[in-house]
């Protein structure tokens, strides 16, 4: 029986399925993955270096412009069959916990509910100083990649920052605890489109495998696997996931 058949069987018997997604699940919507090379103004930067509080404080307009460019891109694409299949899977199993590293809203737009957002969202900016939520007034009207001075906080006049978790920043405590609890209690964990290099998210498949869950990695590239109960499905999320729900 091939691995996809094994995955279908595991899901059919699953009481609690965890789906962990990374940037690869949005790739077929036309969203560059986190480790794809950056373009335009940011082509000489490494996303890892830009996605930090230090980069933001050093050049707020450069970093805010990058996030607004990314927000504009997300507003102009659609969820792909991978997002839709995950939303359908939630109706097929007794319990599905969706955990995403992504900061786009494509899971929600595909109909997924209560996604655990480990790294925040492009759509919920807040004040860098007083954390007051900032409401976007309109979609970004950028024609090309450019610097944009961040808006000012209405409460304290501080700079508004993206609502994402930067490198060196802690993940939202409760969300992280819920994600680890789900990995500890599931019987199947499906990891989709992640390079598995960013911690602590990258620990979740291991946590599931250690408590004898069946773990499957869907990725065109082979994933690092350490346990006998981990399996690899080489393929694109937008092609493999719909096979699970047809
Ligand atoms: C923390 C929001 C406590 C921002 C992101 C050693 C040194 C220094 C630091 C560390 C260290 N060890 C651990 C750390 C901490 C660090 C870390 O993990 N660094 C790593 C990189 C070494 N982690 C942190 O700092 C975290 N905080 O630990 O707090 C702390 C506090 C102080 C000091 C230390 C620790 C915070 C991490 C959160 C960072 N923020 N995003 C933004 O988006 O701008 S993470 C960022 O990477 C994105 O959110 C992205 O989701 C995430 C993970 O990347 P992937 O999703 O996997 O995407 P990637 O491009 O890498 O891979 C795409 C995959 O898809 C590929 O495998 C590809 O093959 C596949 N693919 C492509 N097409 C398809 C596909 N798959 C399926 N279908 C397709 N069609
Ligand atoms: Zn403020």
GROMACS .gro file of C-alpha atoms and ligand atoms in nm:
model
  327
    1UNK     CA    1   0.000   0.000   0.000
    2UNK     CA    2   0.159   0.331  -0.094
    3UNK     CA    3   0.212   0.611   0.155
    4UNK     CA    4  -0.089   0.811   0.040
    5UNK     CA    5  -0.311   0.506   0.095
    6UNK     CA    6  -0.153   0.465   0.438
    7UNK     CA    7  -0.224   0.831   0.512
    8UNK     CA    8  -0.587   0.791   0.398
    9UNK     CA    9  -0.624   0.489   0.629
   10UNK     CA   10  -0.467   0.671   0.924
   11UNK     CA   11  -0.697   0.971   0.873
   12UNK     CA   12  -1.004   0.744   0.842
   13UNK     CA   13  -0.923   0.595   1.183
   14UNK     CA   14  -0.797   0.916   1.345
   15UNK     CA   15  -0.971   1.054   1.653
   16UNK     CA   16  -0.757   1.369   1.656
   17UNK     CA   17  -0.573   1.487   1.344
   18UNK     CA   18  -0.320   1.771   1.369
   19UNK     CA   19  -0.230   1.957   1.048
   20UNK     CA   20   0.086   2.172   1.075
   21UNK     CA   21   0.143   2.406   0.780
   22UNK     CA   22   0.431   2.621   0.658
   23UNK     CA   23   0.483   2.855   0.366
   24UNK     CA   24   0.469   2.566   0.116
   25UNK     CA   25   0.091   2.534   0.164
   26UNK     CA   26   0.051   2.885   0.016
   27UNK     CA   27   0.307   2.837  -0.263
   28UNK     CA   28   0.046   2.725  -0.519
   29UNK     CA   29  -0.154   3.040  -0.445
   30UNK     CA   30   0.143   3.228  -0.587
   31UNK     CA   31   0.290   3.334  -0.251
   32UNK     CA   32   0.670   3.309  -0.241
   33UNK     CA   33   0.785   3.082   0.041
   34UNK     CA   34   0.979   3.230   0.330
   35UNK     CA   35   1.308   3.101   0.196
   36UNK     CA   36   1.247   3.196  -0.165
   37UNK     CA   37   1.475   3.481  -0.261
   38UNK     CA   38   1.331   3.825  -0.189
   39UNK     CA   39   1.265   4.062  -0.479
   40UNK     CA   40   1.300   4.429  -0.567
   41UNK     CA   41   1.401   4.659  -0.283
   42UNK     CA   42   1.467   4.363  -0.056
   43UNK     CA   43   1.649   4.137  -0.300
   44UNK     CA   44   1.980   4.186  -0.119
   45UNK     CA   45   1.825   4.108   0.218
   46UNK     CA   46   1.771   3.778   0.390
   47UNK     CA   47   1.414   3.738   0.522
   48UNK     CA   48   1.561   3.604   0.844
   49UNK     CA   49   1.746   3.932   0.894
   50UNK     CA   50   1.448   4.151   0.802
   51UNK     CA   51   1.200   3.962   1.022
   52UNK     CA   52   1.354   4.095   1.345
   53UNK     CA   53   1.285   4.384   1.587
   54UNK     CA   54   1.641   4.504   1.526
   55UNK     CA   55   1.582   4.545   1.151
   56UNK     CA   56   1.256   4.729   1.221
   57UNK     CA   57   1.415   4.972   1.466
   58UNK     CA   58   1.709   5.026   1.232
   59UNK     CA   59   1.492   5.108   0.929
   60UNK     CA   60   1.118   5.107   1.009
   61UNK     CA   61   1.012   5.221   0.660
   62UNK     CA   62   1.211   4.945   0.487
   63UNK     CA   63   1.058   4.672   0.706
   64UNK     CA   64   0.704   4.818   0.715
   65UNK     CA   65   0.721   4.852   0.334
   66UNK     CA   66   0.814   4.482   0.307
   67UNK     CA   67   0.518   4.373   0.519
   68UNK     CA   68   0.279   4.603   0.332
   69UNK     CA   69   0.410   4.458   0.004
   70UNK     CA   70   0.343   4.109   0.139
   71UNK     CA   71  -0.005   4.212   0.264
   72UNK     CA   72  -0.088   4.351  -0.079
   73UNK     CA   73   0.029   4.027  -0.241
   74UNK     CA   74  -0.189   3.815  -0.009
   75UNK     CA   75  -0.492   4.038  -0.076
   76UNK     CA   76  -0.444   3.968  -0.448
   77UNK     CA   77  -0.424   3.587  -0.435
   78UNK     CA   78  -0.672   3.313  -0.351
   79UNK     CA   79  -0.659   3.005  -0.128
   80UNK     CA   80  -0.544   2.704  -0.330
   81UNK     CA   81  -0.674   2.341  -0.330
   82UNK     CA   82  -0.441   2.261  -0.039
   83UNK     CA   83  -0.609   2.519   0.188
   84UNK     CA   84  -0.954   2.404   0.071
   85UNK     CA   85  -0.873   2.035   0.130
   86UNK     CA   86  -0.760   2.112   0.487
   87UNK     CA   87  -1.088   2.296   0.551
   88UNK     CA   88  -1.278   1.991   0.413
   89UNK     CA   89  -1.073   1.747   0.623
   90UNK     CA   90  -1.196   1.924   0.937
   91UNK     CA   91  -1.548   1.803   0.849
   92UNK     CA   92  -1.432   1.446   0.793
   93UNK     CA   93  -1.257   1.370   1.123
   94UNK     CA   94  -1.386   1.388   1.482
   95UNK     CA   95  -1.127   1.653   1.574
   96UNK     CA   96  -0.878   1.850   1.362
   97UNK     CA   97  -0.632   2.099   1.508
   98UNK     CA   98  -0.480   2.330   1.244
   99UNK     CA   99  -0.147   2.483   1.345
  100UNK     CA  100   0.010   2.729   1.102
  101UNK     CA  101   0.346   2.905   1.088
  102UNK     CA  102   0.215   3.127   0.809
  103UNK     CA  103   0.114   3.489   0.857
  104UNK     CA  104  -0.124   3.501   0.558
  105UNK     CA  105  -0.503   3.458   0.604
  106UNK     CA  106  -0.551   3.196   0.332
  107UNK     CA  107  -0.653   2.917   0.574
  108UNK     CA  108  -0.928   3.138   0.715
  109UNK     CA  109  -1.038   3.245   0.366
  110UNK     CA  110  -1.058   2.875   0.269
  111UNK     CA  111  -1.298   2.815   0.559
  112UNK     CA  112  -1.067   2.678   0.829
  113UNK     CA  113  -1.169   2.782   1.181
  114UNK     CA  114  -0.961   2.843   1.494
  115UNK     CA  115  -0.622   2.799   1.331
  116UNK     CA  116  -0.346   2.817   1.592
  117UNK     CA  117  -0.130   3.100   1.453
  118UNK     CA  118   0.219   3.039   1.594
  119UNK     CA  119   0.377   3.337   1.418
  120UNK     CA  120   0.090   3.587   1.416
  121UNK     CA  121  -0.069   3.752   1.115
  122UNK     CA  122  -0.009   4.020   0.852
  123UNK     CA  123  -0.358   4.149   0.923
  124UNK     CA  124  -0.337   4.244   1.290
  125UNK     CA  125  -0.072   4.515   1.332
  126UNK     CA  126  -0.017   4.680   1.671
  127UNK     CA  127   0.178   4.960   1.833
  128UNK     CA  128   0.543   4.874   1.891
  129UNK     CA  129   0.534   5.057   2.225
  130UNK     CA  130   0.190   5.019   2.383
  131UNK     CA  131   0.067   4.714   2.185
  132UNK     CA  132  -0.258   4.897   2.099
  133UNK     CA  133  -0.420   4.725   1.798
  134UNK     CA  134  -0.403   4.929   1.477
  135UNK     CA  135  -0.687   4.916   1.222
  136UNK     CA  136  -0.574   4.921   0.859
  137UNK     CA  137  -0.761   5.201   0.677
  138UNK     CA  138  -0.721   5.057   0.326
  139UNK     CA  139  -0.536   4.799   0.117
  140UNK     CA  140  -0.176   4.897   0.037
  141UNK     CA  141  -0.173   5.093  -0.291
  142UNK     CA  142   0.183   5.002  -0.384
  143UNK     CA  143   0.281   4.971  -0.747
  144UNK     CA  144   0.628   4.846  -0.664
  145UNK     CA  145   0.836   4.743  -0.366
  146UNK     CA  146   0.906   5.061  -0.169
  147UNK     CA  147   0.979   5.198   0.174
  148UNK     CA  148   0.672   5.311   0.369
  149UNK     CA  149   0.683   5.508   0.693
  150UNK     CA  150   0.485   5.308   0.949
  151UNK     CA  151   0.160   5.467   1.076
  152UNK     CA  152   0.150   5.624   1.422
  153UNK     CA  153  -0.036   5.472   1.714
  154UNK     CA  154  -0.351   5.673   1.795
  155UNK     CA  155  -0.301   5.609   2.167
  156UNK     CA  156   0.062   5.696   2.227
  157UNK     CA  157   0.212   5.817   1.900
  158UNK     CA  158   0.443   5.514   1.885
  159UNK     CA  159   0.527   5.332   1.561
  160UNK     CA  160   0.290   5.063   1.435
  161UNK     CA  161   0.455   4.722   1.374
  162UNK     CA  162   0.338   4.408   1.190
  163UNK     CA  163   0.138   4.165   1.405
  164UNK     CA  164   0.388   3.885   1.343
  165UNK     CA  165   0.637   3.705   1.572
  166UNK     CA  166   0.989   3.807   1.471
  167UNK     CA  167   1.303   3.601   1.522
  168UNK     CA  168   1.418   3.637   1.879
  169UNK     CA  169   1.062   3.713   1.995
  170UNK     CA  170   0.853   3.473   2.200
  171UNK     CA  171   0.556   3.303   2.040
  172UNK     CA  172   0.210   3.372   2.189
  173UNK     CA  173   0.223   3.162   2.506
  174UNK     CA  174  -0.128   3.017   2.508
  175UNK     CA  175  -0.124   2.938   2.135
  176UNK     CA  176   0.209   2.759   2.173
  177UNK     CA  177   0.081   2.556   2.468
  178UNK     CA  178  -0.231   2.457   2.273
  179UNK     CA  179  -0.014   2.351   1.979
  180UNK     CA  180   0.210   2.131   2.197
  181UNK     CA  181  -0.094   1.983   2.374
  182UNK     CA  182  -0.245   1.893   2.034
  183UNK     CA  183   0.080   1.731   1.915
  184UNK     CA  184   0.099   1.535   2.244
  185UNK     CA  185  -0.258   1.407   2.213
  186UNK     CA  186  -0.314   1.347   1.841
  187UNK     CA  187  -0.300   1.012   1.666
  188UNK     CA  188  -0.201   1.156   1.328
  189UNK     CA  189   0.008   1.465   1.253
  190UNK     CA  190   0.027   1.586   0.894
  191UNK     CA  191   0.310   1.836   0.832
  192UNK     CA  192   0.256   2.026   0.505
  193UNK     CA  193   0.499   2.259   0.325
  194UNK     CA  194   0.750   2.340   0.593
  195UNK     CA  195   1.128   2.327   0.584
  196UNK     CA  196   1.123   2.245   0.955
  197UNK     CA  197   1.405   2.483   1.048
  198UNK     CA  198   1.220   2.736   1.262
  199UNK     CA  199   1.185   2.660   1.632
  200UNK     CA  200   0.985   2.593   1.839
  201UNK     CA  201   0.734   2.505   1.558
  202UNK     CA  202   0.978   2.252   1.416
  203UNK     CA  203   0.951   2.046   1.737
  204UNK     CA  204   0.584   1.962   1.686
  205UNK     CA  205   0.623   1.663   1.448
  206UNK     CA  206   0.882   1.516   1.685
  207UNK     CA  207   0.652   1.561   1.986
  208UNK     CA  208   0.377   1.375   1.799
  209UNK     CA  209   0.612   1.098   1.679
  210UNK     CA  210   0.744   1.047   2.034
  211UNK     CA  211   0.393   0.967   2.161
  212UNK     CA  212   0.346   0.713   1.879
  213UNK     CA  213   0.128   0.924   1.648
  214UNK     CA  214   0.157   0.853   1.277
  215UNK     CA  215   0.346   1.149   1.126
  216UNK     CA  216   0.339   1.230   0.754
  217UNK     CA  217   0.542   1.504   0.581
  218UNK     CA  218   0.405   1.642   0.252
  219UNK     CA  219   0.671   1.838   0.064
  220UNK     CA  220   0.829   1.827  -0.285
  221UNK     CA  221   1.161   1.805  -0.100
  222UNK     CA  222   1.249   1.522   0.140
  223UNK     CA  223   1.208   1.614   0.508
  224UNK     CA  224   1.443   1.529   0.793
  225UNK     CA  225   1.279   1.234   0.973
  226UNK     CA  226   1.400   1.064   1.287
  227UNK     CA  227   1.130   0.817   1.384
  228UNK     CA  228   1.004   0.492   1.233
  229UNK     CA  229   0.647   0.628   1.258
  230UNK     CA  230   0.734   0.927   1.035
  231UNK     CA  231   0.674   0.899   0.663
  232UNK     CA  232   0.740   1.122   0.365
  233UNK     CA  233   0.504   1.197   0.079
  234UNK     CA  234   0.701   1.371  -0.195
  235UNK     CA  235   0.466   1.608  -0.375
  236UNK     CA  236   0.296   1.945  -0.389
  237UNK     CA  237   0.036   2.018  -0.123
  238UNK     CA  238  -0.216   2.138  -0.383
  239UNK     CA  239  -0.198   1.802  -0.559
  240UNK     CA  240  -0.162   1.558  -0.266
  241UNK     CA  241  -0.414   1.701  -0.017
  242UNK     CA  242  -0.715   1.699  -0.253
  243UNK     CA  243  -0.649   1.326  -0.308
  244UNK     CA  244  -0.718   1.275   0.063
  245UNK     CA  245  -1.065   1.427   0.046
  246UNK     CA  246  -1.190   1.317  -0.295
  247LIG     C1  247   1.180   3.196   1.986
  247LIG     C2  248   0.690   3.565   1.106
  247LIG     C3  249   1.235   3.216   2.213
  247LIG     C4  250   0.767   3.675   1.041
  247LIG     C5  251   0.845   3.381   1.139
  247LIG     C6  252   1.978   2.948   1.703
  247LIG     C7  253   2.024   3.077   1.681
  247LIG     C8  254   1.939   3.186   1.681
  247LIG     C9  255   1.802   3.168   1.705
  247LIG    C10  256   1.761   3.039   1.726
  247LIG    C11  257   1.845   2.931   1.727
  247LIG     N1  258   1.770   2.819   1.750
  247LIG    C12  259   1.644   2.855   1.764
  247LIG    C13  260   1.638   2.989   1.752
  247LIG    C14  261   1.527   3.068   1.760
  247LIG    C15  262   1.467   3.099   1.623
  247LIG    C16  263   1.491   2.995   1.518
  247LIG     O1  264   1.422   2.894   1.512
  247LIG     N2  265   1.589   3.018   1.431
  247LIG    C17  266   1.620   2.915   1.334
  247LIG    C18  267   1.589   2.965   1.195
  247LIG    C19  268   1.765   2.878   1.353
  247LIG     N3  269   1.327   3.102   1.655
  247LIG    C20  270   1.279   3.214   1.707
  247LIG     O2  271   1.342   3.318   1.722
  247LIG    C21  272   1.134   3.207   1.750
  247LIG     N4  273   1.125   3.261   1.882
  247LIG     O3  274   1.241   3.094   1.975
  247LIG     O4  275   1.160   3.262   2.104
  247LIG    C22  276   1.366   3.286   2.200
  247LIG    C23  277   1.373   3.416   2.241
  247LIG    C24  278   1.498   3.481   2.234
  247LIG    C25  279   1.610   3.415   2.183
  247LIG    C26  280   1.599   3.283   2.137
  247LIG    C27  281   1.476   3.217   2.145
  247LIG    C28  282   1.047   3.291   1.659
  247LIG    C29  283   1.033   3.220   1.526
  247LIG    C30  284   0.925   3.291   1.444
  247LIG    C31  285   0.992   3.373   1.336
  247LIG     N5  286   0.888   3.433   1.252
  247LIG     N6  287   0.748   3.436   1.068
  247LIG    C32  288   0.746   3.677   0.893
  247LIG     O5  289   0.678   3.587   0.837
  247LIG     O6  290   0.797   3.772   0.832
  247LIG     S1  291   0.905   3.232   1.087
  247LIG    C33  292   0.904   3.223   0.915
  247LIG     O7  293   0.964   3.097   0.883
  247LIG    C34  294   0.766   3.214   0.851
  247LIG     O8  295   0.659   3.232   0.938
  247LIG    C35  296   0.759   3.071   0.799
  247LIG     O9  297   0.637   3.015   0.813
  247LIG    C36  298   0.855   3.009   0.891
  247LIG    C37  299   0.901   2.871   0.866
  247LIG    O10  300   0.940   2.859   0.732
  247LIG     P1  301   0.851   2.760   0.642
  247LIG    O11  302   0.707   2.790   0.666
  247LIG    O12  303   0.896   2.623   0.664
  247LIG    O13  304   0.886   2.814   0.500
  247LIG     P2  305   1.018   2.783   0.418
  247LIG    O14  306   1.025   2.883   0.308
  247LIG    O15  307   1.134   2.768   0.512
  247LIG    O16  308   0.994   2.638   0.358
  247LIG    C38  309   0.889   2.620   0.264
  247LIG    C39  310   0.879   2.471   0.243
  247LIG    O17  311   0.771   2.448   0.154
  247LIG    C40  312   1.003   2.411   0.178
  247LIG    O18  313   1.038   2.293   0.249
  247LIG    C41  314   0.956   2.377   0.037
  247LIG    O19  315   1.017   2.259  -0.011
  247LIG    C42  316   0.810   2.353   0.060
  247LIG     N7  317   0.724   2.373  -0.057
  247LIG    C43  318   0.744   2.456  -0.163
  247LIG     N8  319   0.639   2.445  -0.248
  247LIG    C44  320   0.553   2.354  -0.194
  247LIG    C45  321   0.607   2.308  -0.073
  247LIG     N9  322   0.544   2.218   0.004
  247LIG    C46  323   0.427   2.171  -0.040
  247LIG    N10  324   0.368   2.210  -0.155
  247LIG    C47  325   0.429   2.301  -0.234
  247LIG    N11  326   0.371   2.339  -0.350
  248LIG    ZN1  327   0.096   5.302   2.116
   0.00000   0.00000   0.00000
